CSV table of C-alpha atoms and ligand atoms in Angstrom, one decimal:
chain,number,residue,atom,x,y,z
A,1,MET,CA,107.9,121.7,231.6
A,2,SER,CA,108.5,123.6,228.5
A,3,THR,CA,107.2,121.9,225.3
A,4,LYS,CA,109.2,124.0,223.0
A,5,LYS,CA,111.0,121.9,220.4
A,6,ILE,CA,114.7,121.5,221.0
A,7,GLN,CA,116.8,122.4,218.0
A,8,ALA,CA,120.3,122.0,216.9
A,9,ILE,CA,122.9,124.5,218.1
A,10,ARG,CA,123.4,127.5,215.7
A,11,GLY,CA,126.2,126.9,213.3
A,12,MET,CA,126.2,123.1,213.9
A,13,ASN,CA,124.7,121.2,211.0
A,14,ASP,CA,123.0,117.9,210.6
A,15,LEU,CA,124.2,115.9,207.6
A,16,LEU,CA,121.0,114.7,206.0
A,17,PRO,CA,120.6,111.6,203.9
A,18,ASP,CA,120.4,113.5,200.6
A,19,GLN,CA,123.9,114.9,201.2
A,20,SER,CA,125.6,111.9,202.7
A,21,ALA,CA,126.5,110.2,199.4
A,22,LEU,CA,128.4,113.4,198.4
A,23,TRP,CA,130.3,113.5,201.7
A,24,GLN,CA,131.2,109.8,201.3
A,25,TYR,CA,132.4,110.5,197.8
A,26,VAL,CA,134.7,113.3,199.0
A,27,GLU,CA,135.9,111.3,202.0
A,28,GLY,CA,136.5,108.3,199.7
A,29,GLN,CA,138.6,110.4,197.3
A,30,VAL,CA,140.6,111.8,200.3
A,31,ARG,CA,141.3,108.3,201.6
A,32,LEU,CA,142.4,107.2,198.1
A,33,LEU,CA,144.6,110.2,197.8
A,34,MET,CA,146.4,109.5,201.1
A,35,GLN,CA,147.0,105.9,200.1
A,36,ARG,CA,148.5,107.1,196.8
A,37,TYR,CA,151.0,109.2,198.6
A,38,GLY,CA,151.8,106.8,201.5
A,39,TYR,CA,150.3,108.9,204.4
A,40,ASP,CA,149.0,107.2,207.5
A,41,GLU,CA,145.8,108.2,209.3
A,42,ILE,CA,145.8,109.3,212.9
A,43,ARG,CA,142.7,109.8,215.0
A,44,THR,CA,142.8,111.9,218.2
A,45,PRO,CA,140.0,112.9,220.7
A,46,ILE,CA,137.9,115.9,219.9
A,47,VAL,CA,138.6,117.3,223.4
A,48,GLU,CA,142.0,118.4,224.7
A,49,GLN,CA,143.4,120.3,227.6
A,50,THR,CA,142.9,124.0,226.9
A,51,ALA,CA,146.6,124.7,227.4
A,52,LEU,CA,147.5,122.7,224.3
A,53,PHE,CA,145.7,125.1,222.0
A,54,ALA,CA,146.7,128.2,223.9
A,55,ARG,CA,150.4,127.3,223.8
A,56,SER,CA,150.5,126.1,220.1
A,57,ILE,CA,148.0,128.4,218.2
A,58,GLY,CA,149.1,131.4,220.2
A,59,GLU,CA,147.4,133.5,222.9
A,60,VAL,CA,146.7,136.5,220.7
A,61,THR,CA,145.2,134.8,217.7
A,62,ASP,CA,141.5,135.0,216.8
A,63,ILE,CA,141.0,131.3,217.5
A,64,VAL,CA,142.3,131.4,221.1
A,65,GLU,CA,141.1,134.9,221.9
A,66,LYS,CA,137.5,134.5,220.9
A,67,GLU,CA,136.6,131.3,219.0
A,68,MET,CA,137.3,128.4,221.3
A,69,TYR,CA,134.6,126.3,223.0
A,70,THR,CA,136.2,126.0,226.5
A,71,PHE,CA,134.6,124.6,229.6
A,72,GLU,CA,135.4,123.1,232.9
A,73,ASP,CA,134.8,119.4,233.3
A,74,ARG,CA,133.5,117.9,236.5
A,75,ASN,CA,137.1,117.7,237.9
A,76,GLY,CA,137.6,121.4,237.4
A,77,ASP,CA,140.0,120.9,234.5
A,78,SER,CA,139.9,123.4,231.6
A,79,LEU,CA,139.1,121.5,228.4
A,80,THR,CA,138.5,122.7,224.9
A,81,LEU,CA,136.7,121.3,221.8
A,82,ARG,CA,139.5,121.2,219.2
A,83,PRO,CA,139.4,124.2,216.9
A,84,GLU,CA,141.9,122.6,214.5
A,85,GLY,CA,143.9,119.4,214.1
A,86,THR,CA,147.6,120.2,214.1
A,87,ALA,CA,148.0,120.7,217.9
A,88,SER,CA,146.3,117.5,218.7
A,89,CYS,CA,148.3,115.6,216.1
A,90,VAL,CA,151.6,116.9,217.4
A,91,ARG,CA,150.6,116.1,221.0
A,92,ALA,CA,149.6,112.6,220.1
A,93,ALA,CA,152.8,112.0,218.0
A,94,MET,CA,155.0,113.2,220.8
A,95,GLU,CA,153.1,111.3,223.5
A,96,HIS,CA,153.4,108.0,221.6
A,97,GLY,CA,157.0,108.4,220.5
A,98,LEU,CA,156.2,108.7,216.8
A,99,LEU,CA,158.8,111.3,216.2
A,100,HIS,CA,161.9,109.7,217.6
A,101,ASN,CA,164.5,109.8,214.9
A,102,GLN,CA,162.1,109.2,212.2
A,103,THR,CA,160.0,110.9,209.6
A,104,ARG,CA,156.2,110.7,209.6
A,105,ARG,CA,153.6,111.5,207.1
A,106,LEU,CA,150.2,111.6,208.8
A,107,TRP,CA,146.7,112.7,207.9
A,108,TYR,CA,143.4,113.1,209.9
A,109,GLN,CA,139.9,114.1,209.4
A,110,GLY,CA,137.0,115.1,211.6
A,111,PRO,CA,135.0,117.8,213.2
A,112,MET,CA,136.5,121.1,214.5
A,113,PHE,CA,134.8,123.7,216.6
A,114,ARG,CA,135.0,127.5,216.5
A,115,HIS,CA,132.6,130.1,217.9
A,116,GLU,CA,132.4,132.2,214.8
A,117,ARG,CA,129.5,134.0,213.2
A,118,PRO,CA,127.7,131.4,211.2
A,119,GLN,CA,127.3,132.1,207.4
A,120,LYS,CA,127.7,130.3,204.1
A,121,GLY,CA,131.0,128.4,204.3
A,122,ARG,CA,131.6,129.3,208.0
A,123,TYR,CA,130.1,127.2,210.8
A,124,ARG,CA,130.7,126.5,214.4
A,125,GLN,CA,131.2,122.8,213.9
A,126,PHE,CA,132.9,122.1,210.6
A,127,HIS,CA,135.0,119.4,209.2
A,128,GLN,CA,138.6,119.4,208.2
A,129,VAL,CA,141.0,117.0,206.4
A,130,GLY,CA,144.6,117.7,207.3
A,131,VAL,CA,148.0,116.4,206.5
A,132,GLU,CA,151.1,116.8,208.9
A,133,THR,CA,154.6,115.7,208.0
A,134,PHE,CA,157.4,115.5,210.5
A,135,GLY,CA,161.2,115.3,210.3
A,136,LEU,CA,161.7,116.7,206.9
A,137,GLU,CA,163.2,120.2,206.5
A,138,GLY,CA,163.8,120.6,202.7
A,139,PRO,CA,161.5,122.2,200.2
A,140,ASP,CA,160.9,118.8,198.6
A,141,ILE,CA,158.4,117.9,201.3
A,142,ASP,CA,156.7,121.3,201.0
A,143,ALA,CA,156.3,120.6,197.3
A,144,GLU,CA,155.0,117.2,198.0
A,145,VAL,CA,152.2,118.3,200.3
A,146,ILE,CA,151.2,121.0,197.8
A,147,LEU,CA,151.2,118.5,195.0
A,148,LEU,CA,149.2,116.1,197.1
A,149,SER,CA,146.5,118.8,197.6
A,150,ALA,CA,146.7,119.7,193.9
A,151,ARG,CA,146.0,116.1,193.0
A,152,LEU,CA,142.9,116.1,195.2
A,153,TRP,CA,141.6,119.0,193.1
A,154,LYS,CA,142.4,117.0,190.0
A,155,GLN,CA,140.6,113.9,191.3
A,156,LEU,CA,137.5,116.0,192.1
A,157,GLY,CA,137.7,117.9,188.7
A,158,LEU,CA,138.4,121.2,190.5
A,159,PHE,CA,141.9,121.9,189.6
A,160,GLU,CA,141.1,124.7,187.1
A,161,GLN,CA,138.9,126.4,189.7
A,162,VAL,CA,141.4,127.0,192.4
A,163,THR,CA,144.4,129.2,192.8
A,164,LEU,CA,147.6,128.5,194.8
A,165,GLU,CA,148.8,131.4,196.8
A,166,LEU,CA,152.3,131.2,198.2
A,167,ASN,CA,154.5,133.2,200.6
A,168,SER,CA,157.4,132.8,203.0
A,169,LEU,CA,157.3,134.0,206.6
A,170,GLY,CA,161.1,133.5,206.9
A,171,SER,CA,162.9,132.5,210.1
A,172,SER,CA,161.7,133.7,213.5
A,173,GLU,CA,164.7,136.2,213.6
A,174,ALA,CA,163.7,137.6,210.2
A,175,ARG,CA,160.1,137.8,211.3
A,176,ALA,CA,161.1,139.6,214.5
A,177,ALA,CA,163.2,142.2,212.6
A,178,TYR,CA,160.4,142.6,210.0
A,179,ARG,CA,157.9,143.1,212.8
A,180,GLU,CA,159.8,146.2,214.0
A,181,THR,CA,159.9,147.6,210.4
A,182,LEU,CA,156.2,146.9,210.0
A,183,VAL,CA,155.2,148.5,213.4
A,184,ALA,CA,157.2,151.6,212.5
A,185,TYR,CA,155.3,151.8,209.2
A,186,PHE,CA,152.0,151.3,210.8
A,187,GLU,CA,152.8,154.0,213.4
A,188,GLN,CA,153.4,156.4,210.6
A,189,HIS,CA,149.9,155.6,209.4
A,190,HIS,CA,148.3,155.4,212.8
A,191,GLU,CA,145.2,157.3,211.7
A,192,ARG,CA,144.4,154.8,209.0
A,193,LEU,CA,144.3,151.8,211.3
A,194,ASP,CA,140.9,150.4,212.4
A,195,GLU,CA,140.1,149.3,215.9
A,196,ASP,CA,141.0,145.7,215.4
A,197,SER,CA,144.3,146.7,213.8
A,198,LEU,CA,145.2,149.1,216.7
A,199,ARG,CA,144.7,146.2,219.1
A,200,ARG,CA,146.9,144.0,217.0
A,201,LEU,CA,149.6,146.6,216.6
A,202,THR,CA,151.2,145.6,219.9
A,203,SER,CA,150.0,141.9,220.1
A,204,ASN,CA,150.2,140.6,216.5
A,205,PRO,CA,151.1,143.3,213.9
A,206,LEU,CA,151.6,140.8,211.1
A,207,ARG,CA,148.0,139.9,211.2
A,208,ILE,CA,147.1,143.4,210.3
A,209,LEU,CA,148.3,142.6,206.8
A,210,ASP,CA,145.5,140.1,206.6
A,211,SER,CA,142.8,142.7,207.2
A,212,LYS,CA,139.9,142.7,204.7
A,213,ASN,CA,138.9,146.3,205.6
A,214,PRO,CA,138.7,148.2,202.2
A,215,ASP,CA,139.6,151.5,203.9
A,216,MET,CA,143.0,150.1,204.8
A,217,ALA,CA,143.7,148.4,201.5
A,218,GLY,CA,145.8,151.2,200.0
A,219,MET,CA,147.9,151.7,203.1
A,220,LEU,CA,148.4,147.9,203.3
A,221,ALA,CA,149.4,147.6,199.7
A,222,ASP,CA,152.3,150.0,200.3
A,223,ALA,CA,153.5,148.3,203.5
A,224,PRO,CA,157.0,146.8,203.6
A,225,ARG,CA,157.0,143.2,202.6
A,226,LEU,CA,158.3,140.3,204.6
A,227,ILE,CA,159.4,138.5,201.4
A,228,ASP,CA,161.9,141.4,200.8
A,229,HIS,CA,163.4,140.9,204.3
A,230,LEU,CA,163.9,137.1,204.3
A,231,ASP,CA,167.0,135.5,205.8
A,232,ASP,CA,169.2,133.8,203.2
A,233,ASP,CA,168.3,130.2,204.2
A,234,SER,CA,164.5,131.0,204.0
A,235,ARG,CA,165.0,132.7,200.7
A,236,ALA,CA,166.9,129.7,199.2
A,237,HIS,CA,164.2,127.4,200.6
A,238,PHE,CA,161.5,129.4,199.0
A,239,GLU,CA,163.2,129.7,195.6
A,240,GLN,CA,163.8,125.9,195.6
A,241,LEU,CA,160.1,125.3,196.4
A,242,CYS,CA,159.1,127.6,193.6
A,243,ALA,CA,161.4,125.8,191.2
A,244,LEU,CA,160.0,122.4,192.2
A,245,LEU,CA,156.4,123.6,191.6
A,246,ASP,CA,157.5,125.1,188.3
A,247,ALA,CA,158.9,121.7,187.3
A,248,ALA,CA,155.8,120.0,188.3
A,249,GLY,CA,153.6,122.4,186.3
A,250,ILE,CA,151.8,123.9,189.2
A,251,ASP,CA,151.0,127.6,188.8
A,252,TYR,CA,151.0,129.8,191.9
A,253,VAL,CA,150.7,133.4,192.8
A,254,ILE,CA,153.2,134.9,195.3
A,255,ASN,CA,151.1,136.8,197.8
A,256,PRO,CA,153.4,138.8,200.2
A,257,ARG,CA,150.5,139.5,202.5
A,258,LEU,CA,149.6,135.9,203.2
A,259,VAL,CA,150.3,135.5,206.9
A,260,ARG,CA,147.9,132.8,208.2
A,261,GLY,CA,146.0,133.1,211.5
A,262,LEU,CA,148.0,130.7,213.6
A,263,ASP,CA,151.3,131.7,215.3
A,264,TYR,CA,153.2,128.5,214.7
A,265,TYR,CA,153.9,129.0,211.1
A,266,GLY,CA,157.4,130.0,209.7
A,267,ARG,CA,158.9,129.9,206.2
A,268,THR,CA,156.5,128.4,203.6
A,269,VAL,CA,152.8,129.3,203.9
A,270,PHE,CA,150.2,128.7,201.2
A,271,GLU,CA,146.5,128.8,200.5
A,272,TRP,CA,144.2,127.4,197.8
A,273,THR,CA,141.5,129.9,197.1
A,274,THR,CA,138.5,130.2,194.9
A,275,THR,CA,136.4,133.2,193.8
A,276,ALA,CA,133.3,131.0,193.6
A,277,LEU,CA,132.4,131.1,197.3
A,278,GLY,CA,132.3,134.8,198.1
A,279,SER,CA,134.3,135.9,201.1
A,280,GLN,CA,134.8,132.3,202.4
A,281,GLY,CA,137.2,131.7,199.5
A,282,THR,CA,140.0,129.7,201.2
A,283,VAL,CA,139.4,126.0,200.7
A,284,CYS,CA,142.8,124.8,202.0
A,285,ALA,CA,145.6,126.4,204.0
A,286,GLY,CA,148.9,125.3,205.4
A,287,GLY,CA,152.6,125.8,205.8
A,288,ARG,CA,155.7,125.0,207.7
A,289,TYR,CA,155.8,124.9,211.5
A,290,ASP,CA,159.3,123.9,212.4
A,291,GLY,CA,159.1,125.4,215.9
A,292,LEU,CA,155.9,123.8,217.1
A,293,VAL,CA,157.1,120.5,218.5
A,294,GLU,CA,159.8,122.2,220.6
A,295,GLN,CA,157.3,124.8,221.7
A,296,LEU,CA,155.1,121.9,223.0
A,297,GLY,CA,158.0,120.4,224.9
A,298,GLY,CA,159.6,118.0,222.4
A,299,LYS,CA,162.9,117.9,220.6
A,300,PRO,CA,162.9,120.4,217.7
A,301,ILE,CA,161.7,118.7,214.6
A,302,PRO,CA,160.7,120.3,211.2
A,303,ALA,CA,157.1,119.9,210.1
A,304,VAL,CA,154.9,121.0,207.3
A,305,GLY,CA,151.2,120.4,206.7
A,306,PHE,CA,147.8,121.8,205.7
A,307,ALA,CA,144.1,121.6,206.5
A,308,LEU,CA,141.2,121.9,204.2
A,309,GLY,CA,137.6,122.6,205.0
A,310,ILE,CA,135.2,119.8,203.7
A,311,GLU,CA,132.1,122.0,203.8
A,312,ARG,CA,133.7,124.6,201.5
A,313,LEU,CA,135.0,121.9,199.2
A,314,ILE,CA,131.5,120.4,199.0
A,315,LEU,CA,129.9,123.8,198.4
A,316,LEU,CA,132.4,124.4,195.6
A,317,LEU,CA,131.5,121.1,193.9
A,318,GLU,CA,127.8,121.9,194.2
A,319,THR,CA,128.3,125.5,193.0
A,320,LEU,CA,130.3,124.5,190.0
A,321,ALA,CA,128.0,121.5,189.3
A,322,LEU,CA,130.9,119.1,189.6
A,323,VAL,CA,129.1,116.4,191.5
A,324,PRO,CA,129.4,113.2,189.6
A,325,ASP,CA,126.4,110.8,189.3
A,326,SER,CA,128.3,108.3,191.4
A,327,ALA,CA,128.1,110.8,194.3
A,328,LEU,CA,124.4,111.1,194.2
A,329,GLY,CA,123.9,107.8,196.1
A,330,ARG,CA,121.3,106.5,193.6
A,331,LEU,CA,120.0,103.0,193.7
A,332,ASP,CA,120.5,100.7,190.7
A,333,LEU,CA,117.5,98.5,191.3
A,334,TYR,CA,114.3,98.4,193.2
A,335,LEU,CA,112.9,94.8,193.6
A,336,LEU,CA,109.2,94.5,194.1
A,337,PRO,CA,106.9,91.5,194.7
A,338,VAL,CA,103.8,92.4,192.7
A,339,ASP,CA,101.7,91.0,195.6
A,340,ASP,CA,102.3,89.5,199.0
A,341,GLY,CA,102.4,86.0,197.5
A,342,ALA,CA,105.7,86.8,195.9
A,343,THR,CA,107.4,88.3,199.0
A,344,ARG,CA,109.6,85.4,199.9
A,345,GLN,CA,110.7,84.7,196.4
A,346,THR,CA,111.6,88.4,195.8
A,347,LEU,CA,113.5,88.6,199.1
A,348,LEU,CA,115.5,85.5,198.2
A,349,LEU,CA,116.2,86.8,194.7
A,350,ALA,CA,117.4,90.1,196.1
A,351,GLU,CA,119.9,88.3,198.3
A,352,ARG,CA,121.1,86.1,195.4
A,353,LEU,CA,121.6,89.2,193.2
A,354,ARG,CA,123.6,90.9,196.0
A,355,THR,CA,125.8,87.8,196.3
A,356,ALA,CA,126.4,87.6,192.5
A,357,LEU,CA,126.9,91.3,192.0
A,358,PRO,CA,128.7,93.0,194.9
A,359,ALA,CA,128.6,96.4,193.3
A,360,LEU,CA,124.8,96.4,192.8
A,361,ARG,CA,122.9,98.9,194.9
A,362,ALA,CA,119.5,97.2,195.3
A,363,GLN,CA,116.6,97.9,197.6
A,364,LEU,CA,113.8,95.5,198.3
A,365,HIS,CA,110.2,96.7,198.6
A,366,CYS,CA,108.9,96.0,202.1
A,367,GLY,CA,105.6,96.8,203.7
A,368,GLY,CA,103.1,95.4,201.2
A,369,GLY,CA,100.5,97.8,199.7
A,370,SER,CA,98.6,97.9,196.4
A,371,PHE,CA,100.3,97.2,193.1
A,372,LYS,CA,100.0,100.9,192.2
A,373,SER,CA,101.6,102.0,195.4
A,374,ARG,CA,104.4,99.6,194.9
A,375,ILE,CA,105.1,100.9,191.5
A,376,LYS,CA,105.0,104.5,192.8
A,377,LYS,CA,107.6,103.6,195.5
A,378,ALA,CA,109.8,102.0,192.9
A,379,ASP,CA,109.7,105.3,190.9
A,380,ARG,CA,110.3,107.4,194.0
A,381,SER,CA,113.2,105.3,195.1
A,382,GLY,CA,115.3,107.0,192.4
A,383,ALA,CA,116.4,103.6,191.1
A,384,ARG,CA,117.2,103.2,187.4
A,385,LEU,CA,115.7,99.8,187.2
A,386,ALA,CA,112.8,98.0,188.8
A,387,LEU,CA,112.4,94.2,189.0
A,388,LEU,CA,108.9,92.9,189.2
A,389,VAL,CA,108.4,89.4,190.6
A,390,GLY,CA,104.8,88.0,190.4
A,391,GLU,CA,103.1,84.6,190.5
A,392,ASP,CA,104.0,83.9,186.9
A,393,GLU,CA,107.6,84.7,187.5
A,394,VAL,CA,107.6,82.5,190.6
A,395,ALA,CA,106.3,79.6,188.4
A,396,THR,CA,108.6,80.2,185.4
A,397,GLY,CA,111.6,81.4,187.3
A,398,LYS,CA,111.6,84.6,185.3
A,399,ALA,CA,111.3,88.2,186.5
A,400,THR,CA,110.5,91.4,184.6
A,401,LEU,CA,113.1,94.1,184.4
A,402,LYS,CA,111.7,97.6,183.8
A,403,PHE,CA,113.7,100.6,182.8
A,404,LEU,CA,112.4,103.5,184.9
A,405,ARG,CA,114.6,106.3,183.5
A,406,ASP,CA,115.2,105.2,179.9
A,407,ASP,CA,112.8,104.7,177.0
A,408,ARG,CA,113.4,101.0,176.6
A,409,ASP,CA,111.2,97.9,176.5
A,410,GLN,CA,111.0,95.8,179.6
A,411,LEU,CA,112.7,92.4,179.6
A,412,SER,CA,111.6,89.1,180.9
A,413,LEU,CA,114.7,87.3,182.2
A,414,ASP,CA,115.6,84.1,184.0
A,415,GLN,CA,118.1,84.4,186.8
A,416,GLU,CA,121.2,83.8,184.8
A,417,ALA,CA,120.2,86.3,182.1
A,418,LEU,CA,119.2,88.7,184.8
A,419,ILE,CA,122.6,88.6,186.4
A,420,ASP,CA,124.3,89.0,183.0
A,421,THR,CA,122.1,91.9,182.0
A,422,LEU,CA,122.5,93.7,185.4
A,423,SER,CA,126.3,93.2,185.3
A,424,ASP,CA,126.5,94.7,181.8
A,425,LEU,CA,124.3,97.7,182.9
A,426,LEU,CA,126.5,98.3,185.9
A,427,VAL,CA,129.6,98.3,183.9
A,428,GLY,CA,128.0,100.8,181.5
A,429,GLU,CA,127.2,103.0,184.4
A,430,GLY,CA,130.7,102.9,185.8
A,431,ALA,CA,132.3,103.8,182.5
B,1,ATP,P1,139.3,131.9,207.5
B,1,ATP,O1,140.3,132.9,207.1
B,1,ATP,O2,138.3,131.5,206.4
B,1,ATP,O3,138.7,132.1,208.8
B,1,ATP,P2,141.3,130.2,208.8
B,1,ATP,O4,142.5,130.9,208.4
B,1,ATP,O5,140.6,130.5,210.1
B,1,ATP,O6,140.2,130.5,207.7
B,1,ATP,P3,142.4,127.6,209.0
B,1,ATP,O7,142.4,127.6,210.5
B,1,ATP,O8,143.6,127.7,208.3
B,1,ATP,O9,141.3,128.7,208.5
B,1,ATP,O10,141.6,126.3,208.6
B,1,ATP,C1,141.8,125.6,207.3
B,1,ATP,C2,140.6,125.6,206.5
B,1,ATP,O11,139.4,125.1,207.3
B,1,ATP,C3,140.1,126.9,205.9
B,1,ATP,O12,140.8,127.2,204.8
B,1,ATP,C4,138.6,126.6,205.7
B,1,ATP,O13,138.5,125.9,204.4
B,1,ATP,C5,138.2,125.7,206.8
B,1,ATP,N1,137.6,126.5,207.9
B,1,ATP,C6,138.2,127.2,208.8
B,1,ATP,N2,137.2,127.8,209.7
B,1,ATP,C7,136.0,127.3,209.2
B,1,ATP,C8,134.7,127.5,209.7
B,1,ATP,N3,134.4,128.2,210.7
B,1,ATP,N4,133.7,126.9,208.9
B,1,ATP,C9,134.0,126.1,207.9
B,1,ATP,N5,135.2,125.9,207.4
B,1,ATP,C10,136.3,126.5,208.1
B,2,MG,MG1,139.2,131.9,210.8
């Protein structure tokens, strides 16, 4: 038997204790945001039939061609770990009749899986938060989902650090006509196309616009632009969306080369990008996918949504030093019996404090040890305060509150005064 240690799969990360408070902070802000806009959470399985993704995302996209974790289960069915959330959300909404003559505003969060080359901001298991709305075709809902995402940046103190890029992909007819124009242009510049682009020329020529190859940049900059070939309805839709964003004070950059990697998008597409994360600069991406429900066998119903990558969001908060103290998961108080004789008293006091002060984050010293080692543990706990309970304290009903991080004299307090003092200190912290 091999004794080699088994390690995690490349590109799939453990979330360790020193990071979990930050994740919980971000997740908490997301949940609050969704409540503020009246969006309902939906949770779907992480495994679906492979056909769901092939049919929705598109056979000739990067995701379906080379990134999916697909396997046969014991019945011989082809299953896939979800590479994104929209397809599953649409499947579930259709399956449970959530889309019959009604509008829906849904959100989800959870792990997604793509077999990509792992690097900073790009992993094989990563986490997304997504929003999907159904049954609304006007630019008002496009504006709402963009404003919702903008508010998340504001809640997190990030709004000044991200840029909204916007484009319209028009109707499928306009896209088909444009595709021909574009292919003709690329054929004129055949010698400038790289291998990837030559392959896409017949399968997915719009995606060539998305190429990051610097040798092609000049040729791509001169390519015909879809935004100049929009159908009238899509043009009006786009102009109205821009007007709503202007009215709401949201700046944006129109990027005619923004095409998105998934086939189901039409009309509005957008991305929130940052320059602070190197080449993994897209934090959030979305758009309108009016054709998807029908494509998956339902009655046609308009839809718009987005997904954001939590790892990139967290990297951004860390890179820009925007992690608030409350997201560091620090303890307020470490309670220590000065010796074993005070154990019971301290344990009971800890419980009483937790009952009286529900917001208090308190940890009890367990496991005995010398006085010195107890004090050391109090310090290492990261708590701001330590409460020492000794024999004297047991006799007099008082305990000693020590300030571990501030230059302040310790206080000897009875229980009532202790609760008042802690309560004041906690309020001070929150402010
Ligand atoms: P990219 O161009 O960076 O590959 P994408 O177009 O494949 O992104 P989407 O499918 O639109 O991305 O996913 C939405 C968001 O999810 C991205 O903007 C990004 O923040 C995040 N994301 C996508 N793939 C990964 C990954 N492999 N690791 C971490 N985050 C990811
Ligand atoms: Mg990708």
